[in-house]
mmCIF file of C-alpha atoms and ligand atoms in Angstrom:
data_model
loop_
_atom_site.group_PDB
_atom_site.id
_atom_site.type_symbol
_atom_site.label_atom_id
_atom_site.label_comp_id
_atom_site.label_asym_id
_atom_site.label_seq_id
_atom_site.Cartn_x
_atom_site.Cartn_y
_atom_site.Cartn_z
ATOM 1 C CA MET A 271 -50.519 4.349 -20.692
ATOM 2 C CA THR A 272 -49.680 0.739 -19.942
ATOM 3 C CA ASP A 273 -48.629 -1.276 -22.945
ATOM 4 C CA ALA A 274 -50.915 -4.116 -23.893
ATOM 5 C CA PRO A 275 -48.293 -6.928 -23.884
ATOM 6 C CA VAL A 276 -47.503 -6.277 -20.189
ATOM 7 C CA THR A 277 -51.167 -6.444 -19.209
ATOM 8 C CA ALA A 278 -51.601 -9.556 -21.350
ATOM 9 C CA VAL A 279 -48.725 -11.335 -19.537
ATOM 10 C CA LEU A 280 -50.072 -10.220 -16.149
ATOM 11 C CA ASP A 281 -53.555 -11.526 -16.983
ATOM 12 C CA GLY A 282 -52.265 -14.876 -15.742
ATOM 13 C CA LEU A 283 -51.610 -13.498 -12.247
ATOM 14 C CA ALA A 284 -55.036 -14.608 -11.021
ATOM 15 C CA THR A 285 -54.090 -18.262 -11.581
ATOM 16 C CA VAL A 286 -50.484 -17.930 -10.466
ATOM 17 C CA ARG A 287 -51.447 -16.169 -7.223
ATOM 18 C CA GLY A 288 -53.141 -19.249 -5.728
ATOM 19 C CA TRP A 289 -50.117 -21.544 -5.812
ATOM 20 C CA GLN A 290 -47.756 -18.657 -5.058
ATOM 21 C CA GLU A 291 -49.392 -18.025 -1.687
ATOM 22 C CA ASP A 292 -49.264 -21.733 -0.779
ATOM 23 C CA PHE A 293 -45.666 -21.964 -1.973
ATOM 24 C CA TYR A 294 -44.730 -18.888 0.046
ATOM 25 C CA ARG A 295 -46.272 -20.146 3.269
ATOM 26 C CA ASP A 296 -44.496 -23.490 2.886
ATOM 27 C CA LEU A 297 -41.162 -21.838 2.073
ATOM 28 C CA HIS A 298 -41.540 -19.454 4.995
ATOM 29 C CA ALA A 299 -42.093 -22.418 7.314
ATOM 30 C CA HIS A 300 -38.966 -24.168 5.951
ATOM 31 C CA PRO A 301 -36.104 -21.644 5.922
ATOM 32 C CA GLU A 302 -32.556 -22.802 5.216
ATOM 33 C CA LEU A 303 -29.287 -21.127 6.153
ATOM 34 C CA PRO A 304 -26.724 -19.880 3.575
ATOM 35 C CA HIS A 305 -25.240 -22.727 1.481
ATOM 36 C CA ALA A 306 -27.820 -25.178 2.898
ATOM 37 C CA GLU A 307 -30.748 -24.195 0.621
ATOM 38 C CA ARG A 308 -31.216 -27.758 -0.637
ATOM 39 C CA ARG A 309 -34.961 -28.190 -0.079
ATOM 40 C CA THR A 310 -35.629 -24.706 -1.443
ATOM 41 C CA ALA A 311 -33.436 -25.284 -4.501
ATOM 42 C CA GLY A 312 -35.144 -28.607 -5.212
ATOM 43 C CA GLN A 313 -38.585 -27.032 -5.118
ATOM 44 C CA VAL A 314 -37.482 -24.087 -7.246
ATOM 45 C CA ALA A 315 -35.948 -26.406 -9.855
ATOM 46 C CA GLY A 316 -39.138 -28.485 -9.994
ATOM 47 C CA ARG A 317 -41.349 -25.434 -10.502
ATOM 48 C CA MET A 318 -39.038 -23.996 -13.150
ATOM 49 C CA ARG A 319 -38.990 -27.300 -15.036
ATOM 50 C CA ASP A 320 -42.802 -27.440 -14.916
ATOM 51 C CA ALA A 321 -42.859 -23.904 -16.341
ATOM 52 C CA GLY A 322 -40.801 -25.071 -19.327
ATOM 53 C CA TYR A 323 -37.403 -23.649 -18.376
ATOM 54 C CA GLU A 324 -34.073 -25.318 -19.085
ATOM 55 C CA VAL A 325 -32.925 -25.852 -15.503
ATOM 56 C CA HIS A 326 -29.365 -25.994 -14.170
ATOM 57 C CA GLU A 327 -28.952 -27.042 -10.548
ATOM 58 C CA GLN A 328 -26.088 -26.944 -8.053
ATOM 59 C CA VAL A 329 -24.538 -23.868 -9.624
ATOM 60 C CA GLY A 330 -22.187 -22.582 -6.927
ATOM 61 C CA GLY A 331 -23.461 -25.173 -4.441
ATOM 62 C CA THR A 332 -27.234 -24.798 -4.221
ATOM 63 C CA GLY A 333 -27.841 -22.165 -6.927
ATOM 64 C CA VAL A 334 -30.465 -22.763 -9.609
ATOM 65 C CA VAL A 335 -30.543 -21.161 -13.058
ATOM 66 C CA GLY A 336 -33.578 -21.420 -15.337
ATOM 67 C CA ILE A 337 -33.301 -20.343 -18.972
ATOM 68 C CA LEU A 338 -36.238 -19.759 -21.329
ATOM 69 C CA ARG A 339 -35.370 -18.976 -24.951
ATOM 70 C CA ASN A 340 -38.215 -17.414 -26.896
ATOM 71 C CA GLY A 341 -36.811 -16.251 -30.200
ATOM 72 C CA GLU A 342 -34.636 -13.294 -31.090
ATOM 73 C CA GLY A 343 -34.281 -10.461 -28.642
ATOM 74 C CA PRO A 344 -32.622 -9.225 -25.479
ATOM 75 C CA VAL A 345 -31.411 -11.500 -22.685
ATOM 76 C CA VAL A 346 -32.864 -10.417 -19.335
ATOM 77 C CA LEU A 347 -31.544 -11.870 -16.076
ATOM 78 C CA LEU A 348 -33.795 -11.763 -12.996
ATOM 79 C CA ARG A 349 -32.292 -12.771 -9.672
ATOM 80 C CA ALA A 350 -33.760 -13.859 -6.337
ATOM 81 C CA ASP A 351 -31.790 -14.841 -3.234
ATOM 82 C CA MET A 352 -32.920 -17.963 -1.345
ATOM 83 C CA ASP A 353 -31.233 -18.074 2.057
ATOM 84 C CA ALA A 354 -32.560 -17.473 5.573
ATOM 85 C CA LEU A 355 -31.032 -16.287 8.864
ATOM 86 C CA PRO A 356 -30.166 -17.815 12.244
ATOM 87 C CA VAL A 357 -33.065 -16.074 13.999
ATOM 88 C CA ARG A 358 -35.765 -17.619 16.215
ATOM 89 C CA GLU A 359 -39.048 -16.531 14.621
ATOM 90 C CA ASP A 360 -41.451 -14.627 16.861
ATOM 91 C CA THR A 361 -44.151 -13.512 14.424
ATOM 92 C CA GLY A 362 -46.941 -15.732 15.741
ATOM 93 C CA LEU A 363 -47.931 -16.466 12.133
ATOM 94 C CA PRO A 364 -49.715 -19.789 11.515
ATOM 95 C CA TYR A 365 -46.910 -20.589 9.022
ATOM 96 C CA ALA A 366 -44.074 -19.355 11.276
ATOM 97 C CA SER A 367 -40.826 -21.305 11.153
ATOM 98 C CA THR A 368 -40.150 -23.764 13.956
ATOM 99 C CA GLN A 369 -37.094 -25.127 12.152
ATOM 100 C CA VAL A 370 -33.754 -25.642 13.841
ATOM 101 C CA THR A 371 -30.595 -26.978 12.233
ATOM 102 C CA ASP A 372 -28.939 -30.216 13.380
ATOM 103 C CA ASP A 373 -26.787 -28.209 15.793
ATOM 104 C CA GLY A 374 -29.832 -26.488 17.272
ATOM 105 C CA THR A 375 -29.637 -23.130 15.467
ATOM 106 C CA PRO A 376 -33.102 -21.632 14.909
ATOM 107 C CA THR A 377 -33.754 -20.485 11.344
ATOM 108 C CA MET A 378 -36.126 -17.896 9.924
ATOM 109 C CA HIS A 379 -36.793 -16.114 6.655
ATOM 110 C CA ALA A 380 -36.233 -12.849 8.515
ATOM 111 C CA CYS A 381 -34.939 -10.950 5.460
ATOM 112 C CA GLY A 382 -37.839 -11.851 3.168
ATOM 113 C CA HIS A 383 -35.853 -13.881 0.643
ATOM 114 C CA ASP A 384 -38.823 -16.284 0.601
ATOM 115 C CA VAL A 385 -40.813 -13.384 -0.884
ATOM 116 C CA HIS A 386 -38.145 -12.867 -3.558
ATOM 117 C CA VAL A 387 -38.116 -16.565 -4.534
ATOM 118 C CA THR A 388 -41.916 -16.745 -4.721
ATOM 119 C CA CYS A 389 -42.193 -13.567 -6.805
ATOM 120 C CA LEU A 390 -39.530 -14.696 -9.274
ATOM 121 C CA LEU A 391 -41.169 -18.123 -9.681
ATOM 122 C CA GLY A 392 -44.456 -16.348 -10.380
ATOM 123 C CA ALA A 393 -42.942 -13.902 -12.869
ATOM 124 C CA ALA A 394 -41.005 -16.677 -14.637
ATOM 125 C CA THR A 395 -44.230 -18.706 -14.957
ATOM 126 C CA LEU A 396 -46.240 -15.742 -16.270
ATOM 127 C CA LEU A 397 -43.644 -15.035 -18.959
ATOM 128 C CA SER A 398 -43.506 -18.691 -19.929
ATOM 129 C CA ASP A 399 -47.329 -18.842 -20.160
ATOM 130 C CA ALA A 400 -47.537 -15.904 -22.597
ATOM 131 C CA PRO A 401 -44.715 -16.434 -25.140
ATOM 132 C CA GLU A 402 -46.650 -14.667 -27.901
ATOM 133 C CA GLN A 403 -46.356 -11.355 -26.018
ATOM 134 C CA TRP A 404 -42.569 -11.098 -26.068
ATOM 135 C CA SER A 405 -39.359 -12.371 -27.566
ATOM 136 C CA GLY A 406 -35.866 -12.824 -26.247
ATOM 137 C CA THR A 407 -34.434 -14.896 -23.404
ATOM 138 C CA VAL A 408 -35.294 -14.907 -19.714
ATOM 139 C CA VAL A 409 -32.681 -16.105 -17.221
ATOM 140 C CA ALA A 410 -34.244 -16.701 -13.792
ATOM 141 C CA LEU A 411 -31.418 -17.014 -11.284
ATOM 142 C CA PHE A 412 -31.942 -18.287 -7.737
ATOM 143 C CA GLN A 413 -28.882 -17.454 -5.667
ATOM 144 C CA PRO A 414 -27.770 -19.048 -2.411
ATOM 145 C CA ALA A 415 -25.985 -17.423 0.517
ATOM 146 C CA GLU A 416 -26.627 -13.705 0.055
ATOM 147 C CA GLU A 417 -26.393 -13.305 3.842
ATOM 148 C CA ALA A 418 -22.924 -14.881 3.790
ATOM 149 C CA ALA A 419 -21.807 -12.370 1.119
ATOM 150 C CA ASP A 420 -20.390 -15.129 -1.075
ATOM 151 C CA GLY A 421 -23.342 -16.785 -2.839
ATOM 152 C CA ALA A 422 -23.123 -14.681 -5.990
ATOM 153 C CA ARG A 423 -19.352 -15.086 -6.209
ATOM 154 C CA GLY A 424 -19.789 -18.835 -5.729
ATOM 155 C CA MET A 425 -22.098 -19.050 -8.757
ATOM 156 C CA VAL A 426 -19.690 -16.981 -10.842
ATOM 157 C CA ALA A 427 -16.762 -19.184 -9.790
ATOM 158 C CA ASP A 428 -18.782 -22.252 -10.784
ATOM 159 C CA GLY A 429 -19.120 -21.175 -14.416
ATOM 160 C CA LEU A 430 -22.195 -18.933 -14.432
ATOM 161 C CA VAL A 431 -20.827 -16.773 -17.244
ATOM 162 C CA GLU A 432 -20.226 -19.808 -19.500
ATOM 163 C CA LEU A 433 -23.683 -21.110 -18.609
ATOM 164 C CA VAL A 434 -25.765 -18.035 -19.434
ATOM 165 C CA GLY A 435 -23.535 -16.339 -22.009
ATOM 166 C CA SER A 436 -24.143 -12.738 -22.874
ATOM 167 C CA VAL A 437 -26.788 -10.852 -20.871
ATOM 168 C CA ASP A 438 -28.252 -7.472 -21.863
ATOM 169 C CA VAL A 439 -29.597 -6.438 -18.489
ATOM 170 C CA ALA A 440 -29.739 -7.846 -14.933
ATOM 171 C CA MET A 441 -32.292 -7.034 -12.245
ATOM 172 C CA ALA A 442 -33.047 -7.888 -8.625
ATOM 173 C CA GLN A 443 -35.365 -6.638 -5.907
ATOM 174 C CA HIS A 444 -35.758 -6.597 -2.114
ATOM 175 C CA VAL A 445 -38.781 -6.432 0.155
ATOM 176 C CA LEU A 446 -38.458 -3.722 2.823
ATOM 177 C CA PRO A 447 -40.584 -2.447 5.723
ATOM 178 C CA PHE A 448 -42.648 0.156 3.890
ATOM 179 C CA PRO A 449 -46.267 -0.111 2.696
ATOM 180 C CA ALA A 450 -47.035 -3.213 0.636
ATOM 181 C CA GLY A 451 -48.233 -2.318 -2.848
ATOM 182 C CA THR A 452 -45.641 0.428 -3.272
ATOM 183 C CA LEU A 453 -42.154 0.235 -4.725
ATOM 184 C CA GLY A 454 -39.228 2.426 -5.619
ATOM 185 C CA THR A 455 -35.841 2.603 -7.192
ATOM 186 C CA ARG A 456 -33.108 5.149 -7.766
ATOM 187 C CA PRO A 457 -30.286 5.670 -10.268
ATOM 188 C CA GLY A 458 -26.713 5.509 -8.968
ATOM 189 C CA PRO A 459 -25.775 4.089 -5.547
ATOM 190 C CA ALA A 460 -28.728 2.128 -4.150
ATOM 191 C CA LEU A 461 -26.985 0.035 -1.488
ATOM 192 C CA SER A 462 -23.656 0.576 0.236
ATOM 193 C CA ALA A 463 -20.482 -1.398 -0.161
ATOM 194 C CA ALA A 464 -19.622 -3.147 3.113
ATOM 195 C CA ASP A 465 -16.288 -4.357 4.418
ATOM 196 C CA SER A 466 -15.566 -6.003 7.725
ATOM 197 C CA MET A 467 -12.003 -6.093 8.987
ATOM 198 C CA ARG A 468 -10.352 -7.970 11.818
ATOM 199 C CA VAL A 469 -7.260 -6.172 13.130
ATOM 200 C CA THR A 470 -4.850 -7.895 15.486
ATOM 201 C CA VAL A 471 -2.276 -5.712 17.234
ATOM 202 C CA HIS A 472 0.580 -7.084 19.292
ATOM 203 C CA GLY A 473 1.951 -5.974 22.633
ATOM 204 C CA ARG A 474 4.182 -7.517 25.272
ATOM 205 C CA GLY A 475 2.435 -9.095 28.219
ATOM 206 C CA ALA A 476 3.479 -8.410 31.792
ATOM 207 C CA HIS A 477 2.196 -8.108 35.366
ATOM 208 C CA GLY A 478 -0.253 -5.248 35.840
ATOM 209 C CA SER A 479 2.127 -3.730 38.406
ATOM 210 C CA THR A 480 5.074 -3.545 35.966
ATOM 211 C CA PRO A 481 3.924 -1.517 32.962
ATOM 212 C CA GLN A 482 7.542 -0.624 32.193
ATOM 213 C CA ALA A 483 8.090 -4.274 31.204
ATOM 214 C CA ALA A 484 5.066 -4.298 28.871
ATOM 215 C CA VAL A 485 3.831 -2.926 25.583
ATOM 216 C CA ASP A 486 0.196 -2.532 26.534
ATOM 217 C CA PRO A 487 -2.098 -3.577 23.632
ATOM 218 C CA VAL A 488 -5.178 -2.326 25.529
ATOM 219 C CA VAL A 489 -3.915 1.262 25.452
ATOM 220 C CA LEU A 490 -2.765 0.735 21.857
ATOM 221 C CA ALA A 491 -6.213 -0.540 20.806
ATOM 222 C CA ALA A 492 -7.916 2.338 22.623
ATOM 223 C CA MET A 493 -5.737 4.881 20.779
ATOM 224 C CA ILE A 494 -6.596 3.178 17.480
ATOM 225 C CA VAL A 495 -10.348 3.312 18.187
ATOM 226 C CA VAL A 496 -10.200 7.033 18.920
ATOM 227 C CA ARG A 497 -7.839 7.855 16.033
ATOM 228 C CA LEU A 498 -10.004 5.914 13.525
ATOM 229 C CA GLN A 499 -12.837 8.359 14.176
ATOM 230 C CA SER A 500 -10.824 11.039 12.412
ATOM 231 C CA ILE A 501 -11.047 9.206 9.063
ATOM 232 C CA VAL A 502 -14.699 10.008 8.369
ATOM 233 C CA ALA A 503 -14.489 13.378 10.140
ATOM 234 C CA ARG A 504 -11.208 14.605 8.596
ATOM 235 C CA GLU A 505 -10.368 12.563 5.485
ATOM 236 C CA VAL A 506 -13.705 11.942 3.744
ATOM 237 C CA ALA A 507 -15.129 14.923 1.841
ATOM 238 C CA PRO A 508 -18.386 16.316 3.239
ATOM 239 C CA THR A 509 -20.059 15.465 -0.080
ATOM 240 C CA ASP A 510 -19.079 11.786 0.230
ATOM 241 C CA THR A 511 -20.526 9.329 2.697
ATOM 242 C CA ALA A 512 -18.826 6.735 4.858
ATOM 243 C CA VAL A 513 -19.537 4.892 8.081
ATOM 244 C CA LEU A 514 -16.791 3.346 10.188
ATOM 245 C CA THR A 515 -17.825 1.384 13.265
ATOM 246 C CA VAL A 516 -15.598 -0.539 15.651
ATOM 247 C CA GLY A 517 -18.106 -3.186 16.658
ATOM 248 C CA SER A 518 -15.844 -5.378 18.781
ATOM 249 C CA ILE A 519 -12.684 -4.946 20.794
ATOM 250 C CA GLN A 520 -11.184 -7.801 22.751
ATOM 251 C CA ALA A 521 -8.078 -8.002 24.898
ATOM 252 C CA GLY A 522 -7.001 -9.586 28.153
ATOM 253 C CA THR A 523 -8.597 -11.798 30.746
ATOM 254 C CA LYS A 524 -7.882 -10.283 34.167
ATOM 255 C CA SER A 525 -7.469 -6.859 35.777
ATOM 256 C CA ASN A 526 -3.829 -7.278 36.782
ATOM 257 C CA VAL A 527 -2.475 -8.998 33.683
ATOM 258 C CA ILE A 528 -1.325 -6.921 30.716
ATOM 259 C CA PRO A 529 -2.185 -9.080 27.682
ATOM 260 C CA ASP A 530 0.015 -9.566 24.638
ATOM 261 C CA ARG A 531 -2.527 -8.737 21.927
ATOM 262 C CA ALA A 532 -5.803 -7.031 21.133
ATOM 263 C CA VAL A 533 -8.278 -7.813 18.383
ATOM 264 C CA LEU A 534 -10.577 -5.186 16.897
ATOM 265 C CA GLN A 535 -13.424 -5.851 14.461
ATOM 266 C CA LEU A 536 -14.472 -2.979 12.244
ATOM 267 C CA ASN A 537 -17.269 -2.436 9.749
ATOM 268 C CA VAL A 538 -17.059 0.084 6.903
ATOM 269 C CA ARG A 539 -19.918 1.268 4.631
ATOM 270 C CA THR A 540 -19.263 3.413 1.574
ATOM 271 C CA TYR A 541 -21.053 4.444 -1.634
ATOM 272 C CA ASP A 542 -18.200 4.717 -4.129
ATOM 273 C CA GLU A 543 -14.986 2.830 -4.812
ATOM 274 C CA GLN A 544 -12.637 5.789 -4.252
ATOM 275 C CA THR A 545 -14.029 6.455 -0.777
ATOM 276 C CA ARG A 546 -13.983 2.756 -0.034
ATOM 277 C CA THR A 547 -10.304 2.411 -0.955
ATOM 278 C CA LYS A 548 -9.420 5.632 0.839
ATOM 279 C CA VAL A 549 -11.072 4.535 4.114
ATOM 280 C CA LEU A 550 -9.586 1.028 4.046
ATOM 281 C CA GLU A 551 -6.108 2.416 3.338
ATOM 282 C CA ALA A 552 -6.478 5.033 6.081
ATOM 283 C CA ILE A 553 -7.401 2.335 8.616
ATOM 284 C CA GLU A 554 -4.265 0.374 7.786
ATOM 285 C CA ARG A 555 -2.073 3.493 7.861
ATOM 286 C CA ILE A 556 -3.404 4.574 11.272
ATOM 287 C CA VAL A 557 -3.150 1.109 12.815
ATOM 288 C CA ARG A 558 0.453 0.716 11.630
ATOM 289 C CA ALA A 559 1.391 4.180 12.874
ATOM 290 C CA GLU A 560 -0.192 3.637 16.283
ATOM 291 C CA CYS A 561 1.654 0.321 16.588
ATOM 292 C CA THR A 562 4.913 2.124 15.837
ATOM 293 C CA ALA A 563 4.029 4.846 18.345
ATOM 294 C CA SER A 564 3.431 2.201 21.021
ATOM 295 C CA GLY A 565 6.608 0.239 20.265
ATOM 296 C CA SER A 566 4.595 -2.819 19.253
ATOM 297 C CA PRO A 567 6.956 -5.809 18.877
ATOM 298 C CA ALA A 568 5.299 -7.279 15.753
ATOM 299 C CA ASP A 569 3.458 -6.048 12.673
ATOM 300 C CA PRO A 570 -0.326 -5.770 12.976
ATOM 301 C CA GLU A 571 -2.437 -8.251 11.017
ATOM 302 C CA PHE A 572 -5.405 -7.292 8.844
ATOM 303 C CA GLU A 573 -8.104 -9.661 7.653
ATOM 304 C CA LEU A 574 -10.996 -8.487 5.460
ATOM 305 C CA PHE A 575 -14.217 -10.542 5.592
ATOM 306 C CA ASP A 576 -17.970 -10.296 4.843
ATOM 307 C CA ARG A 577 -17.274 -7.980 1.921
ATOM 308 C CA TYR A 578 -20.228 -6.759 -0.132
ATOM 309 C CA PRO A 579 -19.814 -4.886 -3.395
ATOM 310 C CA LEU A 580 -21.409 -1.524 -4.016
ATOM 311 C CA THR A 581 -24.849 -1.689 -5.651
ATOM 312 C CA ARG A 582 -24.792 1.171 -8.141
ATOM 313 C CA ASN A 583 -27.796 1.245 -10.453
ATOM 314 C CA ASP A 584 -27.070 1.930 -14.100
ATOM 315 C CA PRO A 585 -28.826 5.276 -14.823
ATOM 316 C CA GLU A 586 -30.115 4.280 -18.272
ATOM 317 C CA VAL A 587 -31.445 0.879 -17.201
ATOM 318 C CA THR A 588 -32.938 2.367 -14.051
ATOM 319 C CA GLY A 589 -34.607 5.175 -16.003
ATOM 320 C CA ARG A 590 -36.255 2.651 -18.301
ATOM 321 C CA VAL A 591 -37.457 0.523 -15.386
ATOM 322 C CA ALA A 592 -38.655 3.580 -13.427
ATOM 323 C CA ALA A 593 -40.658 4.736 -16.471
ATOM 324 C CA ALA A 594 -42.209 1.278 -16.850
ATOM 325 C CA PHE A 595 -43.052 1.253 -13.127
ATOM 326 C CA ALA A 596 -44.616 4.723 -13.338
ATOM 327 C CA ASP A 597 -46.668 3.551 -16.302
ATOM 328 C CA PHE A 598 -47.949 0.448 -14.580
ATOM 329 C CA PHE A 599 -48.050 1.355 -10.879
ATOM 330 C CA GLY A 600 -48.774 5.088 -11.144
ATOM 331 C CA HIS A 601 -48.304 6.913 -7.841
ATOM 332 C CA ARG A 602 -47.418 3.627 -6.086
ATOM 333 C CA ALA A 603 -43.960 3.849 -7.722
ATOM 334 C CA ARG A 604 -41.494 6.482 -6.572
ATOM 335 C CA GLU A 605 -37.815 7.282 -6.165
ATOM 336 C CA LEU A 606 -36.296 6.060 -2.894
ATOM 337 C CA PRO A 607 -33.159 7.195 -1.039
ATOM 338 C CA ALA A 608 -30.085 4.948 -1.038
ATOM 339 C CA GLN A 609 -30.194 2.279 1.661
ATOM 340 C CA SER A 610 -27.280 1.666 4.034
ATOM 341 C CA ALA A 611 -27.709 -2.117 3.783
ATOM 342 C CA SER A 612 -25.542 -4.166 1.405
ATOM 343 C CA GLU A 613 -26.038 -6.908 -1.189
ATOM 344 C CA ASP A 614 -23.855 -9.242 -3.221
ATOM 345 C CA PHE A 615 -26.170 -9.236 -6.284
ATOM 346 C CA SER A 616 -23.935 -6.878 -8.288
ATOM 347 C CA ASP A 617 -21.162 -9.506 -8.337
ATOM 348 C CA ILE A 618 -23.300 -11.308 -10.947
ATOM 349 C CA PRO A 619 -23.771 -8.488 -13.505
ATOM 350 C CA ALA A 620 -20.158 -7.433 -12.852
ATOM 351 C CA ALA A 621 -18.979 -10.882 -13.967
ATOM 352 C CA LEU A 622 -21.345 -10.850 -16.954
ATOM 353 C CA GLY A 623 -20.407 -7.311 -17.959
ATOM 354 C CA ALA A 624 -24.112 -6.408 -17.896
ATOM 355 C CA PRO A 625 -25.731 -3.162 -16.699
ATOM 356 C CA TYR A 626 -28.137 -3.666 -13.837
ATOM 357 C CA THR A 627 -30.761 -2.173 -11.596
ATOM 358 C CA TYR A 628 -32.002 -3.080 -8.128
ATOM 359 C CA TRP A 629 -35.268 -1.886 -6.610
ATOM 360 C CA PHE A 630 -37.217 -2.112 -3.373
ATOM 361 C CA PHE A 631 -40.855 -3.006 -2.729
ATOM 362 C CA GLY A 632 -42.942 -2.777 0.422
ATOM 363 C CA GLY A 633 -44.006 -5.685 2.617
ATOM 364 C CA THR A 634 -45.718 -3.950 5.539
ATOM 365 C CA ASP A 635 -49.494 -4.000 6.033
ATOM 366 C CA PRO A 636 -50.461 -0.545 4.670
ATOM 367 C CA ASP A 637 -53.004 0.066 7.483
ATOM 368 C CA ALA A 638 -50.480 -0.819 10.190
ATOM 369 C CA TYR A 639 -47.939 1.434 8.504
ATOM 370 C CA ARG A 640 -50.352 4.362 8.306
ATOM 371 C CA ALA A 641 -51.316 3.943 11.981
ATOM 372 C CA ALA A 642 -47.660 3.861 13.037
ATOM 373 C CA GLU A 643 -46.908 6.877 10.868
ATOM 374 C CA GLU A 644 -49.751 8.878 12.394
ATOM 375 C CA ALA A 645 -48.600 7.959 15.899
ATOM 376 C CA GLY A 646 -44.983 8.838 15.030
ATOM 377 C CA ARG A 647 -44.014 5.279 15.943
ATOM 378 C CA ILE A 648 -42.637 3.784 12.710
ATOM 379 C CA THR A 649 -39.274 2.842 14.225
ATOM 380 C CA ASP A 650 -41.005 1.440 17.338
ATOM 381 C CA ASP A 651 -43.876 -0.450 15.729
ATOM 382 C CA ILE A 652 -42.827 -1.593 12.258
ATOM 383 C CA PRO A 653 -40.600 -4.704 12.327
ATOM 384 C CA VAL A 654 -37.565 -4.453 10.056
ATOM 385 C CA ASN A 655 -35.646 -7.043 8.053
ATOM 386 C CA HIS A 656 -33.554 -9.410 10.205
ATOM 387 C CA SER A 657 -35.819 -8.988 13.247
ATOM 388 C CA ALA A 658 -37.662 -11.968 14.768
ATOM 389 C CA THR A 659 -41.008 -10.256 14.110
ATOM 390 C CA PHE A 660 -40.429 -9.339 10.438
ATOM 391 C CA ALA A 661 -43.592 -10.619 8.726
ATOM 392 C CA PRO A 662 -44.462 -9.276 5.273
ATOM 393 C CA VAL A 663 -48.201 -9.417 4.548
ATOM 394 C CA LEU A 664 -48.913 -11.948 1.790
ATOM 395 C CA GLN A 665 -50.803 -9.444 -0.329
ATOM 396 C CA PRO A 666 -50.335 -7.120 -1.986
ATOM 397 C CA THR A 667 -46.649 -7.936 -1.348
ATOM 398 C CA LEU A 668 -46.430 -11.035 -3.572
ATOM 399 C CA ASP A 669 -48.520 -9.460 -6.332
ATOM 400 C CA THR A 670 -46.391 -6.309 -6.345
ATOM 401 C CA GLY A 671 -43.046 -8.146 -6.401
ATOM 402 C CA THR A 672 -44.281 -10.428 -9.185
ATOM 403 C CA GLN A 673 -45.718 -7.577 -11.245
ATOM 404 C CA ALA A 674 -42.545 -5.526 -10.777
ATOM 405 C CA LEU A 675 -40.373 -8.304 -12.243
ATOM 406 C CA VAL A 676 -42.694 -8.784 -15.217
ATOM 407 C CA VAL A 677 -43.084 -5.042 -15.881
ATOM 408 C CA ALA A 678 -39.316 -4.450 -15.675
ATOM 409 C CA ALA A 679 -38.411 -7.483 -17.824
ATOM 410 C CA MET A 680 -41.039 -6.583 -20.418
ATOM 411 C CA ALA A 681 -39.478 -3.138 -20.797
ATOM 412 C CA TRP A 682 -36.806 -5.080 -22.746
ATOM 413 C CA LEU A 683 -38.680 -8.131 -23.992
ATOM 414 C CA GLN A 684 -41.991 -6.936 -25.339
ATOM 415 C CA HIS A 685 -42.546 -6.601 -29.040
ATOM 416 C CA SER A 686 -42.240 -3.022 -30.107
ATOM 417 C CA PRO A 687 -45.589 -1.633 -31.371
ATOM 418 C CA SER A 688 -44.310 -1.755 -34.979
ATOM 419 C CA ALA A 689 -43.464 -5.450 -34.640
ATOM 420 C CA ASP A 690 -46.946 -6.374 -33.431
HETATM 421 ZN ZN1 ZN B 916 -30.603 -9.719 4.973
HETATM 422 ZN ZN1 ZN B 917 -31.944 -9.661 2.203
#
């Protein structure tokens, strides 16, 4: 049975929905790249101020934090990311982005962060409009630069912890290509940790006809690529999961010149810290050993970049949210498998020392999804996040994301029946 305070807060959705849809279309048409979310941040701050929140701008560059104190009770942090991607939109939507940056880079909300911003603004407004239904503090956090992997860290470095103080629970959500109106979560690992690494190995250049005068970094790099495959196959337990991809390998300029270096770029995905450390250490060990085996004249260089933390949902928090979802959404809420994508959200609760949960909600037209499913063409026909044709349907996507935030937050904030 759904608790009355939740339904009372969500009664306001009918009024909020109208401006939300307009706001969404406008935001979708005006995407901004990581760290450049100035227009978006300005609009968010204005809306939050109108809704009665204490608003802090320029937290970690373009981040916005809204705080609403409503008496004694838990502090609940809700987070939305604001940034877009360098993608040329090809959705054909009437509100499609035609924006390009000053240097000519096309921009698009191809990951759906415009959905997240709109839903959080709606949820924050609904909670502010019905203060008699709950007590505690709501922190609505709008984060820049998720796609650059450093937006959350930037807000933390800029004093986020001092700004919001102690937080009891933190939550975030992501729209994904499954039927709009449905949503799901899972306890434990929900999103992978990601690490990219640039490895430079050194050789000795020479003429292609005199290999005896060279240390060939092309052969060295090739040996490394092959040997790295043994990490997942031979060092990671079959019950653990890891992905190691060498996505780029560059060396040389001409067929008869042995170059003096090779550069490899790797990407690693893991679901627990031990496996993560093990894989990263194994890469370094193998690269160093192969360099020794080749007689490389200088030490290899390692540079880690685009690092995303593991998103591991707190079981207790997630259980409470899942129960609230089941109560409110019925069969539309379910448990989902872990996703291999990555997120920097957990840097925020990690800094605050708060337990957290992260869930997913659908953005695909349910009829289109069903048709694709029946034809066995989901991977062919349903556009995914980051693609130029990713186009969440307005409804019930916005309603569901907004309701989910309210339902989850109210699982902490609502008056207990005895207090009513
Ligand atoms: Zn993304
Ligand atoms: Zn995203």
